[in-house]
Amino acid sequence: MFNDKDTGDETTGFRLPSGKFDVPLVVSDKVFDENGQLFFDLFNLDGILGDKFLVNGKIQPFFQVHPRRYRLRLLDAGPSRFYQFFLTDLNSPGTTLPFWQISNDGNLLPKPIQVTNVLISVAERADIIVDFSQFAGRSVVLENRLEQTDGRGPNGNVRPAGQGDHLLRFDVVLPPVADNSQHPATIAKFYDLPTLEPPRVTRTFRFERGNGQWQINGRFFDCNDVRFRIKKNTAEHWVLQNNSGGWQHPIHIHFEEFQILSRNGQPPQGTQRSRKDVMRLGFNEEIEIFVRFRDFVGRYPQHCHNTVHEDHAMMLRWDIDETGDLNTEP
Amino acid sequence: MASIARRSLFSRQTVRRSSRDAIRARYFPNVVLRTHEDRPVRFYDDLIKDKVVVINFMYATCEGVCPGITLNLARVQKLLGDRIGRDVFMYSITLKPEQDSPAVLNDYVAMHGVGPGWLFLTGDPADVELLRRKLGFVNPDPRLDADSAEQIGNIRYGNEPRQLWAACPGLAAAPWIVESLSWLYDERARPSGERR
Amino acid sequence: MKRNAAATMMSRALMLAALLTAVPAVSSSQLGLPAYHVGKGPEAIAFDGANLWVANQFDNSLIELGVLDGRVLQKVQVGKRPVAVAFDGTNLWVANLFSHNVMMVRPEDATVVGRFAVGRGPGGLAVDGGDIWVANRESNNVTKLRASDGAVLGTFRVGLRPLSLAARNGSVWVVNQGSDSVTRLRASDGAVLGTFAVGDGPFGIAVDDASVWVTNFFGHSVTRLRASDGAPLGTYPVGDGPSGIVFAGSRLWVANNGSGSVTVLRPTDGRPLATLPVGRSPMGIGVSKTLPAGIGIWVTSVSTNSVALIDPRQLP
């Protein structure tokens, strides 16, 4: 999103790596048929896992880089896989290689945070800054260590370093060039999070199994069924719950972004303190969020962003209007 | 960026096939089934080709969601009126062809208020099994597949010539199912973003 | 608060009528099973010889439910996200999924008398004589504790995402939902005696002397293994999302979380005897033995914050 300090010029504003050093990495896993054509299983309803990993549409590419900082904009484009990205030197896999995360779901964090990995589910985004000068002359791999063998969700296992999926290899072989970007550790602040205010209503959404399929609060999606109405220019709290039998779902809410108030009773930590628009709802989790609505009215959905679940209607519709309602279990 | 994936994966001549044909080959074997009126039909040629279709799986003794889905689809049929058999074709395929003969399905049809134009289908168990696998109502691991009825809570629907396929819960609101189907055969019904 | 006698007769008549027709109702609202309000998000339920205890995962509480009238008799705050409860003959045990501990609760006064750290994500409990076994969903292992004082006697690796477990005749059977398998451990020392494939997404388990029965949440079925050697004896269809399973009155009762029903199976051959609609999202099943009429089957509804009671005498 446009903002006046994330300028695209590393000599101005926040001085983030820019131009050819600002690179989107759209990650997805695909299946190809015997003719080399992309194959999408039309009748899979659980979730699809591909056996070929693509970055920006190429299978396991290499990327020649200069030995300086890059901003890498990660997007999990699905269709269903969750990722936990690490940087791995295959010649020394046990070495932890930290980097900096600066945004979550397209929003700059309150300030950069040094991390060793980033976990994203389908449709989540994370911008990271990697300083390749420490790897000059070598290669380092963007590695997914989260194990997932079922389209419904990862099994919780994080594989040992080097034994994950190698999505992209950075070959730090280009010549040294000037780096006018600022070291993330010296960026004291990006933005404060928007202030909170007391909600007009708190609504609870239970993600469950019912009538042979997924439901939210015991009902299926019907685009003509307005599950609840929000009064414009008000704020709400939403509580999302998942039980032991549920799948894991990346839940995306349209139109307005939210802040996570708590996950299982704990306030968000680190990179989760952010404006977001997708939240990963795991087994037995309860997430409470703050959402503020402005004076746009209209019809909007919230839905699971596992593409396959989305395709068969794991969603619900809500409206913003002049009066709203106070339905706490829509 | 450059790709390290080898381009020479295919040493034989690549068959250029339309996507419609690729879908046909993968999902719609042309097996011969028998309707509840005991007529033989070829699955792709007679039931699917050039049509907008609604497909679900059931079996006569199913006590789970099946009866509810059949009743719900009967509502859909009623709402669609004379479009059934003209613009939209409905098919229910048994998961237990050994038990559900055409006569058994015919009784089921009578008991559940199924109107004309909606076919219940059975056939040779091996053919029905192949169809079941192709249409995704199966667990690919035969060890796990056994008697389970995967995804039986969903109905599939699509416009075959336009290669548009989707699914929705079989117990979703009947008017909404009708509306979703109408997007497949009626250009004017498709949502354009305008307020309705 | 006694159940209204007329409502009871009506509900039994309806239940019998529903069982006799070929097409059981999909919605439970027609059936009018007595349902009792409990806390938020109840999954687990256990009988202590007199009354029932229900763990309410979203308000972190354990409540005692009176068998005779479904009234809440006692309530105690336990740890975070309690999803399993078991009775060891003297005390109750609760597994707190996000506190990574188990608690021992004295039933007489609903007091937490012990708190013991176990693996990560404890979500299953089983009692084996003087020992408590805990399935840890995140650390993929089980913890063996001494019931008398909560001392950890051992920690043993099993498959992925072990959800539940059961002990019988010197073996502990652990259901690994992430591995589609069951691990058999020797109770005395935790040695792995075998790993056996079951259906898709196994969830719950019930064992008797001859067989091990596992519900397959994604496979819409139950798998039966021979207890002596883990050999597969059969797979039987049930409803959508089968979760809790229990023996009662010489039958097996399976909660179908996704169908809103309970399937009753004949254990000799897995034959389904009945499918009973029970309302939204049934998950756990407990069996009480102290109703005047005999056995009661209690089913938790994780989405409606309630527990429904089934009277098994109505079945053929």
mmCIF file of C-alpha atoms in Angstrom, chain A residues 5-329:
data_model
loop_
_atom_site.group_PDB
_atom_site.id
_atom_site.type_symbol
_atom_site.label_atom_id
_atom_site.label_comp_id
_atom_site.label_asym_id
_atom_site.label_seq_id
_atom_site.Cartn_x
_atom_site.Cartn_y
_atom_site.Cartn_z
ATOM 1 C CA LYS A 5 7.764 6.906 4.084
ATOM 2 C CA ASP A 6 7.919 3.587 2.255
ATOM 3 C CA THR A 7 9.131 5.542 -0.720
ATOM 4 C CA GLY A 8 10.690 3.060 -3.103
ATOM 5 C CA ASP A 9 13.847 5.125 -2.890
ATOM 6 C CA GLU A 10 16.368 3.880 -0.382
ATOM 7 C CA THR A 11 17.798 7.319 0.147
ATOM 8 C CA THR A 12 14.517 8.721 1.446
ATOM 9 C CA GLY A 13 11.868 7.946 4.014
ATOM 10 C CA PHE A 14 12.545 4.738 5.912
ATOM 11 C CA ARG A 15 15.337 3.956 3.428
ATOM 12 C CA LEU A 16 14.230 0.413 2.787
ATOM 13 C CA PRO A 17 15.955 -1.579 0.034
ATOM 14 C CA SER A 18 14.410 -0.408 -3.205
ATOM 15 C CA GLY A 19 14.396 -0.753 -6.964
ATOM 16 C CA LYS A 20 16.028 -3.970 -8.065
ATOM 17 C CA PHE A 21 16.723 -4.741 -4.420
ATOM 18 C CA ASP A 22 12.999 -4.887 -3.581
ATOM 19 C CA VAL A 23 11.789 -8.240 -4.857
ATOM 20 C CA PRO A 24 8.407 -9.928 -4.517
ATOM 21 C CA LEU A 25 8.583 -13.675 -3.933
ATOM 22 C CA VAL A 26 5.257 -15.288 -4.716
ATOM 23 C CA VAL A 27 5.479 -18.845 -3.471
ATOM 24 C CA SER A 28 3.185 -21.672 -4.460
ATOM 25 C CA ASP A 29 3.207 -25.418 -4.926
ATOM 26 C CA LYS A 30 1.825 -26.934 -8.091
ATOM 27 C CA VAL A 31 1.266 -30.168 -9.939
ATOM 28 C CA PHE A 32 2.091 -30.615 -13.614
ATOM 29 C CA ASP A 33 0.679 -33.319 -15.836
ATOM 30 C CA GLU A 34 2.502 -35.599 -18.249
ATOM 31 C CA ASN A 35 2.393 -32.879 -20.892
ATOM 32 C CA GLY A 36 3.993 -30.292 -18.668
ATOM 33 C CA GLN A 37 0.692 -28.493 -18.307
ATOM 34 C CA LEU A 38 -0.386 -27.063 -15.004
ATOM 35 C CA PHE A 39 -2.910 -29.360 -13.375
ATOM 36 C CA PHE A 40 -5.476 -28.314 -10.816
ATOM 37 C CA ASP A 41 -7.528 -31.068 -9.285
ATOM 38 C CA LEU A 42 -11.034 -29.744 -9.787
ATOM 39 C CA PHE A 43 -12.658 -32.207 -7.455
ATOM 40 C CA ASN A 44 -10.327 -32.083 -4.470
ATOM 41 C CA LEU A 45 -12.135 -30.450 -1.582
ATOM 42 C CA ASP A 46 -9.713 -30.904 1.306
ATOM 43 C CA GLY A 47 -6.754 -28.945 0.099
ATOM 44 C CA ILE A 48 -4.189 -29.472 -2.634
ATOM 45 C CA LEU A 49 -0.489 -29.998 -2.078
ATOM 46 C CA GLY A 50 1.764 -29.740 -5.083
ATOM 47 C CA ASP A 51 5.016 -31.578 -5.523
ATOM 48 C CA LYS A 52 6.718 -28.763 -7.394
ATOM 49 C CA PHE A 53 7.611 -25.587 -5.581
ATOM 50 C CA LEU A 54 7.450 -22.374 -7.551
ATOM 51 C CA VAL A 55 8.728 -18.914 -6.821
ATOM 52 C CA ASN A 56 7.331 -16.272 -9.143
ATOM 53 C CA GLY A 57 6.183 -19.033 -11.450
ATOM 54 C CA LYS A 58 9.497 -20.847 -11.805
ATOM 55 C CA ILE A 59 10.240 -24.211 -10.256
ATOM 56 C CA GLN A 60 12.975 -23.962 -7.636
ATOM 57 C CA PRO A 61 14.822 -21.077 -9.243
ATOM 58 C CA PHE A 62 18.179 -19.591 -8.376
ATOM 59 C CA PHE A 63 18.620 -15.878 -7.961
ATOM 60 C CA GLN A 64 21.914 -14.117 -8.346
ATOM 61 C CA VAL A 65 22.232 -11.281 -5.897
ATOM 62 C CA HIS A 66 24.657 -8.605 -4.839
ATOM 63 C CA PRO A 67 26.233 -8.843 -1.404
ATOM 64 C CA ARG A 68 23.965 -6.231 0.221
ATOM 65 C CA ARG A 69 20.519 -5.888 1.761
ATOM 66 C CA TYR A 70 17.423 -6.908 -0.150
ATOM 67 C CA ARG A 71 13.773 -6.493 0.723
ATOM 68 C CA LEU A 72 11.949 -9.704 -0.112
ATOM 69 C CA ARG A 73 8.164 -9.620 -0.168
ATOM 70 C CA LEU A 74 6.922 -13.093 0.626
ATOM 71 C CA LEU A 75 3.416 -14.164 -0.327
ATOM 72 C CA ASP A 76 2.016 -17.641 0.214
ATOM 73 C CA ALA A 77 -0.096 -18.028 -2.900
ATOM 74 C CA GLY A 78 -1.337 -21.457 -1.975
ATOM 75 C CA PRO A 79 -3.449 -23.182 -2.957
ATOM 76 C CA SER A 80 -3.331 -24.822 0.453
ATOM 77 C CA ARG A 81 0.170 -25.194 1.851
ATOM 78 C CA PHE A 82 1.479 -23.360 4.927
ATOM 79 C CA TYR A 83 5.171 -22.427 4.991
ATOM 80 C CA GLN A 84 7.791 -21.801 7.637
ATOM 81 C CA PHE A 85 10.720 -20.134 5.920
ATOM 82 C CA PHE A 86 14.290 -20.228 7.136
ATOM 83 C CA LEU A 87 17.527 -19.220 5.475
ATOM 84 C CA THR A 88 19.796 -22.239 5.271
ATOM 85 C CA ASP A 89 23.413 -22.608 4.243
ATOM 86 C CA LEU A 90 23.439 -26.166 2.978
ATOM 87 C CA ASN A 91 27.155 -26.421 3.745
ATOM 88 C CA SER A 92 26.468 -25.608 7.340
ATOM 89 C CA PRO A 93 22.813 -26.323 7.976
ATOM 90 C CA GLY A 94 23.062 -26.115 11.735
ATOM 91 C CA THR A 95 23.963 -22.451 11.623
ATOM 92 C CA THR A 96 21.069 -20.162 12.408
ATOM 93 C CA LEU A 97 20.813 -17.328 9.905
ATOM 94 C CA PRO A 98 18.551 -14.591 11.236
ATOM 95 C CA PHE A 99 16.961 -11.881 9.147
ATOM 96 C CA TRP A 100 14.560 -9.006 9.735
ATOM 97 C CA GLN A 101 10.800 -8.971 9.263
ATOM 98 C CA ILE A 102 9.399 -5.533 8.560
ATOM 99 C CA SER A 103 5.779 -6.106 7.607
ATOM 100 C CA ASN A 104 2.825 -8.406 8.049
ATOM 101 C CA ASP A 105 0.011 -8.686 5.496
ATOM 102 C CA GLY A 106 1.282 -5.608 3.716
ATOM 103 C CA ASN A 107 1.492 -3.417 6.800
ATOM 104 C CA LEU A 108 4.758 -2.173 8.211
ATOM 105 C CA LEU A 109 5.213 -3.424 11.752
ATOM 106 C CA PRO A 110 5.630 -1.010 14.651
ATOM 107 C CA LYS A 111 9.343 -1.549 14.028
ATOM 108 C CA PRO A 112 11.601 -4.140 12.361
ATOM 109 C CA ILE A 113 12.004 -7.383 14.268
ATOM 110 C CA GLN A 114 14.895 -9.783 13.968
ATOM 111 C CA VAL A 115 13.657 -13.322 13.445
ATOM 112 C CA THR A 116 15.021 -16.736 12.542
ATOM 113 C CA ASN A 117 12.016 -17.786 10.509
ATOM 114 C CA VAL A 118 8.665 -16.656 9.252
ATOM 115 C CA LEU A 119 5.526 -18.785 9.320
ATOM 116 C CA ILE A 120 2.821 -17.910 6.842
ATOM 117 C CA SER A 121 -0.393 -19.570 5.835
ATOM 118 C CA VAL A 122 -2.192 -19.134 2.538
ATOM 119 C CA ALA A 123 -2.618 -15.461 1.583
ATOM 120 C CA GLU A 124 -0.485 -14.149 4.402
ATOM 121 C CA ARG A 125 2.367 -11.868 3.430
ATOM 122 C CA ALA A 126 5.619 -10.934 5.118
ATOM 123 C CA ASP A 127 8.346 -8.578 3.967
ATOM 124 C CA ILE A 128 11.804 -9.498 5.170
ATOM 125 C CA ILE A 129 15.183 -7.818 4.838
ATOM 126 C CA VAL A 130 18.131 -10.111 4.252
ATOM 127 C CA ASP A 131 21.668 -8.835 4.214
ATOM 128 C CA PHE A 132 23.517 -10.975 1.713
ATOM 129 C CA SER A 133 26.890 -9.363 2.414
ATOM 130 C CA GLN A 134 27.479 -12.016 5.065
ATOM 131 C CA PHE A 135 27.202 -14.690 2.346
ATOM 132 C CA ALA A 136 29.416 -13.079 -0.278
ATOM 133 C CA GLY A 137 30.696 -15.684 -2.715
ATOM 134 C CA ARG A 138 28.397 -18.366 -1.344
ATOM 135 C CA SER A 139 24.837 -19.569 -1.702
ATOM 136 C CA VAL A 140 22.027 -19.656 0.786
ATOM 137 C CA VAL A 141 18.654 -21.284 0.358
ATOM 138 C CA LEU A 142 15.161 -20.130 1.252
ATOM 139 C CA GLU A 143 13.977 -23.304 2.915
ATOM 140 C CA ASN A 144 10.511 -24.346 4.077
ATOM 141 C CA ARG A 145 10.879 -26.598 7.102
ATOM 142 C CA LEU A 146 7.198 -26.937 8.040
ATOM 143 C CA GLU A 147 6.069 -30.417 7.200
ATOM 144 C CA GLN A 148 2.719 -30.814 5.502
ATOM 145 C CA THR A 149 1.452 -34.029 4.009
ATOM 146 C CA ASP A 150 -2.252 -33.277 4.050
ATOM 147 C CA GLY A 151 -4.045 -30.481 2.246
ATOM 148 C CA ARG A 152 -6.088 -29.861 5.363
ATOM 149 C CA GLY A 153 -3.144 -28.403 7.276
ATOM 150 C CA PRO A 154 0.436 -28.969 8.490
ATOM 151 C CA ASN A 155 1.089 -31.753 10.963
ATOM 152 C CA GLY A 156 3.151 -29.627 13.310
ATOM 153 C CA ASN A 157 6.509 -31.155 12.525
ATOM 154 C CA VAL A 158 9.337 -28.764 11.745
ATOM 155 C CA ARG A 159 11.999 -30.631 9.803
ATOM 156 C CA PRO A 160 15.675 -30.338 10.637
ATOM 157 C CA ALA A 161 17.722 -27.703 8.857
ATOM 158 C CA GLY A 162 18.545 -28.751 5.334
ATOM 159 C CA GLN A 163 15.827 -31.410 5.179
ATOM 160 C CA GLY A 164 12.978 -29.155 4.211
ATOM 161 C CA ASP A 165 11.816 -27.931 0.816
ATOM 162 C CA HIS A 166 14.388 -25.803 -0.967
ATOM 163 C CA LEU A 167 12.382 -23.178 -2.746
ATOM 164 C CA LEU A 168 14.915 -20.640 -3.902
ATOM 165 C CA ARG A 169 18.683 -20.492 -3.928
ATOM 166 C CA PHE A 170 20.345 -17.119 -3.558
ATOM 167 C CA ASP A 171 23.747 -17.142 -5.264
ATOM 168 C CA VAL A 172 25.654 -14.187 -3.855
ATOM 169 C CA VAL A 173 27.961 -13.869 -6.841
ATOM 170 C CA LEU A 174 27.267 -10.440 -8.253
ATOM 171 C CA PRO A 175 29.772 -7.697 -7.543
ATOM 172 C CA PRO A 176 29.547 -5.471 -4.477
ATOM 173 C CA VAL A 177 27.486 -2.365 -5.031
ATOM 174 C CA ALA A 178 26.437 0.561 -2.890
ATOM 175 C CA ASP A 179 23.819 -0.126 -0.263
ATOM 176 C CA ASN A 180 21.998 3.070 0.635
ATOM 177 C CA SER A 181 19.354 1.335 2.665
ATOM 178 C CA GLN A 182 19.282 1.635 6.405
ATOM 179 C CA HIS A 183 20.219 -1.259 8.665
ATOM 180 C CA PRO A 184 16.917 -2.485 10.104
ATOM 181 C CA ALA A 185 18.332 -2.497 13.642
ATOM 182 C CA THR A 186 18.704 1.258 13.428
ATOM 183 C CA ILE A 187 15.096 1.855 12.444
ATOM 184 C CA ALA A 188 13.568 2.684 15.781
ATOM 185 C CA LYS A 189 10.014 2.891 14.615
ATOM 186 C CA PHE A 190 7.830 2.520 11.563
ATOM 187 C CA TYR A 191 4.378 3.317 12.870
ATOM 188 C CA ASP A 192 2.366 2.992 16.009
ATOM 189 C CA LEU A 193 -0.550 0.659 15.683
ATOM 190 C CA PRO A 194 -3.894 2.423 15.430
ATOM 191 C CA THR A 195 -5.418 3.080 18.815
ATOM 192 C CA LEU A 196 -8.093 0.772 20.026
ATOM 193 C CA GLU A 197 -11.493 1.797 21.336
ATOM 194 C CA PRO A 198 -14.267 -0.044 23.130
ATOM 195 C CA PRO A 199 -16.261 -2.184 20.723
ATOM 196 C CA ARG A 200 -19.910 -1.640 19.957
ATOM 197 C CA VAL A 201 -20.432 -5.430 20.016
ATOM 198 C CA THR A 202 -18.432 -8.643 20.391
ATOM 199 C CA ARG A 203 -19.351 -11.425 17.999
ATOM 200 C CA THR A 204 -18.260 -15.064 18.215
ATOM 201 C CA PHE A 205 -17.646 -17.322 15.217
ATOM 202 C CA ARG A 206 -17.297 -21.046 15.729
ATOM 203 C CA PHE A 207 -15.669 -22.905 12.883
ATOM 204 C CA GLU A 208 -17.058 -26.395 12.947
ATOM 205 C CA ARG A 209 -18.174 -29.448 11.085
ATOM 206 C CA GLY A 210 -21.867 -29.827 10.484
ATOM 207 C CA ASN A 211 -24.242 -31.458 8.064
ATOM 208 C CA GLY A 212 -21.336 -33.159 6.405
ATOM 209 C CA GLN A 213 -19.341 -30.028 5.680
ATOM 210 C CA TRP A 214 -17.654 -27.010 7.221
ATOM 211 C CA GLN A 215 -19.880 -24.468 8.809
ATOM 212 C CA ILE A 216 -19.540 -21.266 10.717
ATOM 213 C CA ASN A 217 -21.921 -21.043 13.681
ATOM 214 C CA GLY A 218 -23.848 -23.998 12.391
ATOM 215 C CA ARG A 219 -24.719 -22.552 9.017
ATOM 216 C CA PHE A 220 -23.563 -22.749 5.433
ATOM 217 C CA PHE A 221 -22.807 -19.827 3.175
ATOM 218 C CA ASP A 222 -25.614 -18.265 1.229
ATOM 219 C CA CYS A 223 -24.791 -15.061 -0.578
ATOM 220 C CA ASN A 224 -28.306 -13.839 0.046
ATOM 221 C CA ASP A 225 -28.007 -14.470 3.757
ATOM 222 C CA VAL A 226 -26.698 -11.438 5.616
ATOM 223 C CA ARG A 227 -25.311 -13.033 8.750
ATOM 224 C CA PHE A 228 -24.900 -9.776 10.580
ATOM 225 C CA ARG A 229 -24.834 -6.035 9.979
ATOM 226 C CA ILE A 230 -22.239 -3.591 11.186
ATOM 227 C CA LYS A 231 -23.082 0.009 11.907
ATOM 228 C CA LYS A 232 -20.790 2.263 9.904
ATOM 229 C CA ASN A 233 -18.172 4.241 11.815
ATOM 230 C CA THR A 234 -18.081 1.775 14.689
ATOM 231 C CA ALA A 235 -15.609 -0.778 16.003
ATOM 232 C CA GLU A 236 -16.213 -4.390 16.925
ATOM 233 C CA HIS A 237 -14.465 -7.332 18.568
ATOM 234 C CA TRP A 238 -14.689 -10.662 16.820
ATOM 235 C CA VAL A 239 -13.809 -13.964 18.486
ATOM 236 C CA LEU A 240 -12.965 -16.913 16.245
ATOM 237 C CA GLN A 241 -12.891 -20.430 17.683
ATOM 238 C CA ASN A 242 -11.778 -23.799 16.375
ATOM 239 C CA ASN A 243 -12.136 -27.160 18.176
ATOM 240 C CA SER A 244 -10.133 -30.414 18.202
ATOM 241 C CA GLY A 245 -11.829 -31.738 15.121
ATOM 242 C CA GLY A 246 -11.394 -28.671 12.997
ATOM 243 C CA TRP A 247 -9.011 -28.222 10.171
ATOM 244 C CA GLN A 248 -6.552 -25.367 10.311
ATOM 245 C CA HIS A 249 -7.802 -22.371 8.428
ATOM 246 C CA PRO A 250 -6.289 -19.127 7.278
ATOM 247 C CA ILE A 251 -9.246 -16.821 7.762
ATOM 248 C CA HIS A 252 -9.386 -13.710 5.597
ATOM 249 C CA ILE A 253 -11.685 -10.834 6.346
ATOM 250 C CA HIS A 254 -12.561 -8.513 3.516
ATOM 251 C CA PHE A 255 -12.509 -4.791 3.425
ATOM 252 C CA GLU A 256 -11.054 -3.711 6.751
ATOM 253 C CA GLU A 257 -7.889 -4.850 8.469
ATOM 254 C CA PHE A 258 -7.800 -5.951 12.061
ATOM 255 C CA GLN A 259 -5.444 -6.190 15.008
ATOM 256 C CA ILE A 260 -5.170 -9.369 17.020
ATOM 257 C CA LEU A 261 -6.069 -8.618 20.612
ATOM 258 C CA SER A 262 -5.289 -12.073 21.901
ATOM 259 C CA ARG A 263 -4.572 -15.570 20.729
ATOM 260 C CA ASN A 264 -5.627 -18.131 23.322
ATOM 261 C CA GLY A 265 -5.671 -15.514 25.990
ATOM 262 C CA GLN A 266 -2.222 -14.111 25.222
ATOM 263 C CA PRO A 267 -1.592 -10.771 23.571
ATOM 264 C CA PRO A 268 0.201 -11.006 20.228
ATOM 265 C CA GLN A 269 3.961 -11.097 20.280
ATOM 266 C CA GLY A 270 6.587 -9.784 17.930
ATOM 267 C CA THR A 271 5.608 -9.854 14.293
ATOM 268 C CA GLN A 272 2.005 -10.660 15.178
ATOM 269 C CA ARG A 273 1.546 -7.174 16.610
ATOM 270 C CA SER A 274 0.405 -5.715 13.348
ATOM 271 C CA ARG A 275 -2.500 -4.710 11.193
ATOM 272 C CA LYS A 276 -3.497 -7.862 9.383
ATOM 273 C CA ASP A 277 -6.130 -9.257 7.102
ATOM 274 C CA VAL A 278 -5.477 -13.005 7.373
ATOM 275 C CA MET A 279 -5.250 -14.998 10.578
ATOM 276 C CA ARG A 280 -4.226 -18.581 10.941
ATOM 277 C CA LEU A 281 -6.766 -20.441 13.091
ATOM 278 C CA GLY A 282 -5.241 -23.673 14.408
ATOM 279 C CA PHE A 283 -6.679 -26.527 16.436
ATOM 280 C CA ASN A 284 -8.589 -25.431 19.525
ATOM 281 C CA GLU A 285 -7.515 -21.859 18.988
ATOM 282 C CA GLU A 286 -9.447 -18.817 20.013
ATOM 283 C CA ILE A 287 -8.433 -15.519 18.449
ATOM 284 C CA GLU A 288 -9.975 -12.199 19.416
ATOM 285 C CA ILE A 289 -9.571 -9.302 17.003
ATOM 286 C CA PHE A 290 -10.346 -5.600 16.896
ATOM 287 C CA VAL A 291 -11.866 -4.253 13.664
ATOM 288 C CA ARG A 292 -12.871 -0.699 12.971
ATOM 289 C CA PHE A 293 -15.283 0.201 10.184
ATOM 290 C CA ARG A 294 -15.516 3.520 8.414
ATOM 291 C CA ASP A 295 -18.296 5.097 6.417
ATOM 292 C CA PHE A 296 -18.250 2.782 3.429
ATOM 293 C CA VAL A 297 -21.364 0.635 3.345
ATOM 294 C CA GLY A 298 -21.908 -2.557 1.393
ATOM 295 C CA ARG A 299 -21.594 -6.325 1.338
ATOM 296 C CA TYR A 300 -18.432 -8.159 2.317
ATOM 297 C CA PRO A 301 -17.377 -11.720 3.121
ATOM 298 C CA GLN A 302 -15.041 -13.439 5.466
ATOM 299 C CA HIS A 303 -13.724 -16.773 4.313
ATOM 300 C CA CYS A 304 -11.125 -19.458 4.642
ATOM 301 C CA HIS A 305 -8.253 -18.760 2.291
ATOM 302 C CA ASN A 306 -7.305 -22.364 1.700
ATOM 303 C CA THR A 307 -8.253 -21.933 -1.937
ATOM 304 C CA VAL A 308 -9.981 -25.248 -2.115
ATOM 305 C CA HIS A 309 -12.124 -24.583 0.946
ATOM 306 C CA GLU A 310 -12.920 -21.146 -0.405
ATOM 307 C CA ASP A 311 -14.021 -22.691 -3.681
ATOM 308 C CA HIS A 312 -16.742 -24.587 -2.005
ATOM 309 C CA ALA A 313 -18.122 -21.887 0.079
ATOM 310 C CA MET A 314 -16.435 -21.862 3.454
ATOM 311 C CA MET A 315 -17.423 -18.281 4.067
ATOM 312 C CA LEU A 316 -20.132 -15.934 5.249
ATOM 313 C CA ARG A 317 -21.461 -12.559 4.208
ATOM 314 C CA TRP A 318 -21.841 -9.474 6.340
ATOM 315 C CA ASP A 319 -22.992 -5.977 5.494
ATOM 316 C CA ILE A 320 -22.103 -2.487 6.687
ATOM 317 C CA ASP A 321 -25.069 -0.176 6.876
ATOM 318 C CA GLU A 322 -26.515 2.780 8.751
ATOM 319 C CA THR A 323 -27.844 0.959 11.773
ATOM 320 C CA GLY A 324 -26.094 -2.401 12.185
ATOM 321 C CA ASP A 325 -27.267 -5.141 14.539
ATOM 322 C CA LEU A 326 -26.043 -6.614 17.820
ATOM 323 C CA ASN A 327 -26.096 -10.307 16.940
ATOM 324 C CA THR A 328 -23.353 -11.889 19.035
ATOM 325 C CA GLU A 329 -23.422 -15.328 17.365
#
